Coordinates of C-alpha atoms in Angstrom, one line a residue:
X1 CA 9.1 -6.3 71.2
X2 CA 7.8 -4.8 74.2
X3 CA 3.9 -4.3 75.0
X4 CA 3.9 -0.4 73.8
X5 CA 4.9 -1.9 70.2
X6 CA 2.4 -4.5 70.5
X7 CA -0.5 -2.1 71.1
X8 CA 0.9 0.0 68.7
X9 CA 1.3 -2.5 66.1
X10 CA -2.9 -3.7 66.7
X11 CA -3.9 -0.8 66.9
X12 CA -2.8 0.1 63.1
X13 CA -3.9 -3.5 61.9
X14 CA -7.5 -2.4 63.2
X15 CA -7.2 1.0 61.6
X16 CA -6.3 -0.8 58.6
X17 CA -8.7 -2.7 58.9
X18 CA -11.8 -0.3 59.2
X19 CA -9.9 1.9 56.5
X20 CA -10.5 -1.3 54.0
X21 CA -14.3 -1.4 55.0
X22 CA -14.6 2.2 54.8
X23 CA -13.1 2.8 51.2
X24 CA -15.6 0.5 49.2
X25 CA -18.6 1.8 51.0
X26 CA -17.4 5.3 50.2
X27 CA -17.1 4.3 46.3
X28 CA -20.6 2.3 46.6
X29 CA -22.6 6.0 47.9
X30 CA -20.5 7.7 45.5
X31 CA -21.6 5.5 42.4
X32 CA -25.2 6.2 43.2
X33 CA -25.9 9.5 43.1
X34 CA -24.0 9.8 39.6
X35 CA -26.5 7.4 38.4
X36 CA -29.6 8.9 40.2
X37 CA -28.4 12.4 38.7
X38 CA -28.9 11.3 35.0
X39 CA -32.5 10.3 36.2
X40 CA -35.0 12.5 37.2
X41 CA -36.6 10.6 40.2
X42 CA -39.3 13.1 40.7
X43 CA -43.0 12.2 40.4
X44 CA -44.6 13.9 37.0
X45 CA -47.5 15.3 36.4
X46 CA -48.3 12.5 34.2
X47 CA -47.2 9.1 36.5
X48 CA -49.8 6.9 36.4
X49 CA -50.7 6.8 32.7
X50 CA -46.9 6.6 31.5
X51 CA -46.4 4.2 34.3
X52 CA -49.6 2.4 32.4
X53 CA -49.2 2.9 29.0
X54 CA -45.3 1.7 29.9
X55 CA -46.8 -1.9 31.3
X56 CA -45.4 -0.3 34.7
X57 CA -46.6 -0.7 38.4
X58 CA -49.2 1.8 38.2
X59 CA -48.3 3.4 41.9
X60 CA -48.0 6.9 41.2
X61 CA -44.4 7.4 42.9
X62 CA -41.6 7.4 40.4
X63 CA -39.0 5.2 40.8
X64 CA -35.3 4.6 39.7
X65 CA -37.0 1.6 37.6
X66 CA -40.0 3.8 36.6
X67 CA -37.3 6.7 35.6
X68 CA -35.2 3.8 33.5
X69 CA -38.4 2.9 31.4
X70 CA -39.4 6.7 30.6
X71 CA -36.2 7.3 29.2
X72 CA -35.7 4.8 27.1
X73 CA -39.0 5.6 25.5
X74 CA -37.7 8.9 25.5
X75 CA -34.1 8.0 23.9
X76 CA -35.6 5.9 20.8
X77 CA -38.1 8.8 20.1
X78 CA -35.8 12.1 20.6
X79 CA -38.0 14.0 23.4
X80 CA -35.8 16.0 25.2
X81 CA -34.5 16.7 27.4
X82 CA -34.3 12.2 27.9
X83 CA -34.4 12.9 31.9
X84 CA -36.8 10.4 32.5
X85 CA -40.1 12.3 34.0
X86 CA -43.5 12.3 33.2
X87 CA -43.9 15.5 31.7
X88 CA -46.5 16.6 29.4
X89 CA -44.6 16.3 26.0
X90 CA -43.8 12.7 26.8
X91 CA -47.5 11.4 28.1
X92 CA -48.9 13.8 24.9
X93 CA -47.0 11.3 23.0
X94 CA -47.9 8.4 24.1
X95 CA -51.9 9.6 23.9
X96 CA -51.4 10.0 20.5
X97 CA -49.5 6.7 19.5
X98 CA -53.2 5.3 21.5
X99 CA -54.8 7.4 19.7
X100 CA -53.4 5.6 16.5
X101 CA -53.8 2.4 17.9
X102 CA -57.4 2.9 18.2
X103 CA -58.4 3.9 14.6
X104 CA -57.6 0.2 13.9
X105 CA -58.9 -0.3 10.6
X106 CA -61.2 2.1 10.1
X107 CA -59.3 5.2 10.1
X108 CA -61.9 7.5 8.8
X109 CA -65.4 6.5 10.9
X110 CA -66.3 9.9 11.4
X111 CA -66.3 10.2 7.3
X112 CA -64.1 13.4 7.9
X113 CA -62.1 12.1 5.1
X114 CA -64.3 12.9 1.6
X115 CA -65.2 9.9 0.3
X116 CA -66.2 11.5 -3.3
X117 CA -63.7 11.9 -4.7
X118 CA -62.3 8.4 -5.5
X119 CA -58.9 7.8 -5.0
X120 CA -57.3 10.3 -1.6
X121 CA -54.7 10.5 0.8
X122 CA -55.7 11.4 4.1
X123 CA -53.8 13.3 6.8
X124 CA -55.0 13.6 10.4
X125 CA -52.9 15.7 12.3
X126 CA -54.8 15.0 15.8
X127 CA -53.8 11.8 15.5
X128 CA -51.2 11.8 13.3
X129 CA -52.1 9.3 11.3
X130 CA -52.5 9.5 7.3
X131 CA -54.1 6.9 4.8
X132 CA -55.2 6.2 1.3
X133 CA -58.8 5.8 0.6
X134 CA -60.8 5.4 -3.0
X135 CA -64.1 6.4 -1.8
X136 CA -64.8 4.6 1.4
X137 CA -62.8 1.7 0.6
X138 CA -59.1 1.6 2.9
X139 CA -56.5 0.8 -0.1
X140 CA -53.0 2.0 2.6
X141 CA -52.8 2.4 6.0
X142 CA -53.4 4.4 8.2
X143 CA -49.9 4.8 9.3
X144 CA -48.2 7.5 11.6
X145 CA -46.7 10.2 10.5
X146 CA -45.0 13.5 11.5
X147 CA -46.1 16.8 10.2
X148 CA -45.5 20.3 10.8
X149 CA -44.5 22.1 14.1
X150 CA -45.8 24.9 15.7
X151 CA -45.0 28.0 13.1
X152 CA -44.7 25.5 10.5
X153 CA -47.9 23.5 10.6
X154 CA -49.2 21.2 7.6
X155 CA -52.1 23.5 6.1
X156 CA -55.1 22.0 6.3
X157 CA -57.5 22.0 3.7
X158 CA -58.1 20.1 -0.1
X159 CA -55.7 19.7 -1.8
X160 CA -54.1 17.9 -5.0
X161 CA -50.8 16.4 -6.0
X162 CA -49.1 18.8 -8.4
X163 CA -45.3 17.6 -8.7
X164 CA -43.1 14.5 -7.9
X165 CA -39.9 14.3 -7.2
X166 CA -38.4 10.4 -6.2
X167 CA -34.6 12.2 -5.2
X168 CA -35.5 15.2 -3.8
X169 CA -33.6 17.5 -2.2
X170 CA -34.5 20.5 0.0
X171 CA -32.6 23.0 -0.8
X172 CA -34.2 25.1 2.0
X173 CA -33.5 22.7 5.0
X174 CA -30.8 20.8 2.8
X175 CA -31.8 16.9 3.7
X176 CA -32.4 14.8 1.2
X177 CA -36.5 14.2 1.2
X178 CA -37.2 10.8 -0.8
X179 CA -40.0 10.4 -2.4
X180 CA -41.8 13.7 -2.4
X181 CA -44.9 14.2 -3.7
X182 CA -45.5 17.8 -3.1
X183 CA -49.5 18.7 -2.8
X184 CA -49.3 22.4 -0.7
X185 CA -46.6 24.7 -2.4
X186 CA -43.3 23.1 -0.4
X187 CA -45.3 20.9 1.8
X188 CA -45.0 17.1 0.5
X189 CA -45.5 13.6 1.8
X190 CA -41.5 12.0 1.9
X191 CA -39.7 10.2 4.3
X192 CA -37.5 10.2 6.7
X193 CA -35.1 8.4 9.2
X194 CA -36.5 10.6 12.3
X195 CA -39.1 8.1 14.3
X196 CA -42.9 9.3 13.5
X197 CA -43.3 10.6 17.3
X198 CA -39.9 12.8 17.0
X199 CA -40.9 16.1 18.3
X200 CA -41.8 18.9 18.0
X201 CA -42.6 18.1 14.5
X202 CA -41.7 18.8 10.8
X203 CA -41.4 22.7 8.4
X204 CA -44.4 21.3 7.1
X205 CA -44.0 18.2 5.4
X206 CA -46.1 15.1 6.3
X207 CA -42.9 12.8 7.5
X208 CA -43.0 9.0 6.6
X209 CA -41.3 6.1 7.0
X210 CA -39.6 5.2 3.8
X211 CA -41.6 1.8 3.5
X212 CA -44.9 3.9 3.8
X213 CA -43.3 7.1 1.9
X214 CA -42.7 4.3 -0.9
X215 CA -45.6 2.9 -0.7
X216 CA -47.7 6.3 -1.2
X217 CA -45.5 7.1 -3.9
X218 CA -46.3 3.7 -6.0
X219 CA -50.1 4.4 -5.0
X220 CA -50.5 8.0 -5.7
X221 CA -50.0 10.5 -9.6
X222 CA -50.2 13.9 -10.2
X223 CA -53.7 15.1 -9.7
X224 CA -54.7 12.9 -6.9
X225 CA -56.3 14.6 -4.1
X226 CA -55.1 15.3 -0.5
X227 CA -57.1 16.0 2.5
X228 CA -55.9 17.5 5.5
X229 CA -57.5 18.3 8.6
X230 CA -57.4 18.4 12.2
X231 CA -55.3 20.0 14.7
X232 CA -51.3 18.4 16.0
X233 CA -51.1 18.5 19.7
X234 CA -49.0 21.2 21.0
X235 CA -49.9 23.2 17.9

């Protein structure tokens, strides 16, 4: 072999050779961005209290980390679009879940709730919370719930139990509603599989777990007052 094929032949070993350093770095960069684009690594409006409320580094910046977090909070409640940012919609639902967290035991300090009339249900649709009360005295809850949307509020008002139905099923949004105790022409307490903070809300109903929808049910009869009041975020 003379020295031209020699060269030759090192050369093309240290081509090769770069070539197999090249190739995996090019994969690496390209794995990344496919990754970043299902995150939306842009500071929100909202960074440091979802950062907070999140048990996050309260910084400010988002992060890939920071993004991760938000959208898994975002994925087990439904808020879309699940991107990841701290928009309005998903700090408004944290707020509210402190919100709940705060009434503690004593939903109904501010004696908004009657507390003549014996034996009541509740609903608060600032905080989206709803309890059962016989006079002053706590006897369910308060547990979250999800009522009506913007154009389909829960009406607020007094109100009183007027049918029962343990299988219902809507034959205007045909689901099955379990449990329904209707108190405001369609509008009912029943339950359902969507998570209490699922936005942007229900066609009226108040929304329950089926535990607590259950619960009401084996508490509550025909002619038992309702009380709503109080105004749903974003409503």
């Amino acid at each position: 072999m003379n020295r031209i094929t020699q060269r030759i032949g090192r050369r093309a070993g240290i081509a090769a050779g770069i070539t197999s350093l090249v190739v995996p770095m090019t994969i690496a960069l390209g794995t990344a961005p496919a990754q970043a684009a299902s995150c939306n690594v842009t500071t929100g409006p909202y960074q440091k209290q979802v950062e907070k409320f999140l048990g996050r580094t309260v910084d400010g910046r988002q992060s890939l980390a920071d993004c991760q977090a938000i959208q898994a909070f975002q994925r087990k409640h439904g808020i879309t679009p699940t991107m990841g940012y701290a928009g309005p919609l998903t700090w408004r639902t944290m707020n509210t879940m402190i919100q709940q967290k705060a009434a503690g035991s004593n939903p109904n300090k501010d004696r908004r709730c009657p507390t003549n009339k014996g034996r009541i249900a509740c609903v608060d649709l600032t905080r989206q919370l709803s309890w059962i009360q016989d006079g002053s005295r706590l006897k369910y809850g308060p547990v979250p719930v999800r009522t009506g949307k913007d154009g389909t509020e829960t009406r607020t008002g007094a109100k009183k139990i007027y049918w029962r139905n343990i299988n219902h099923w809507s034959t205007l949004y045909h689901v099955s509603m379990p449990y329904s105790q209707f108190f405001d022409g369609g509008q009912a307490f029943h339950s359902t599989t969507k998570s209490m903070w699922n936005p942007p809300g229900s066609g009226g109903c108040v929304n329950m777990t089926s535990k607590d929808a259950k619960a009401y049910w084996n508490l509550l009869r025909n002619g038992d007052d309702v009380f709503v009041y109080g105004r749903k975020p974003g409503t």
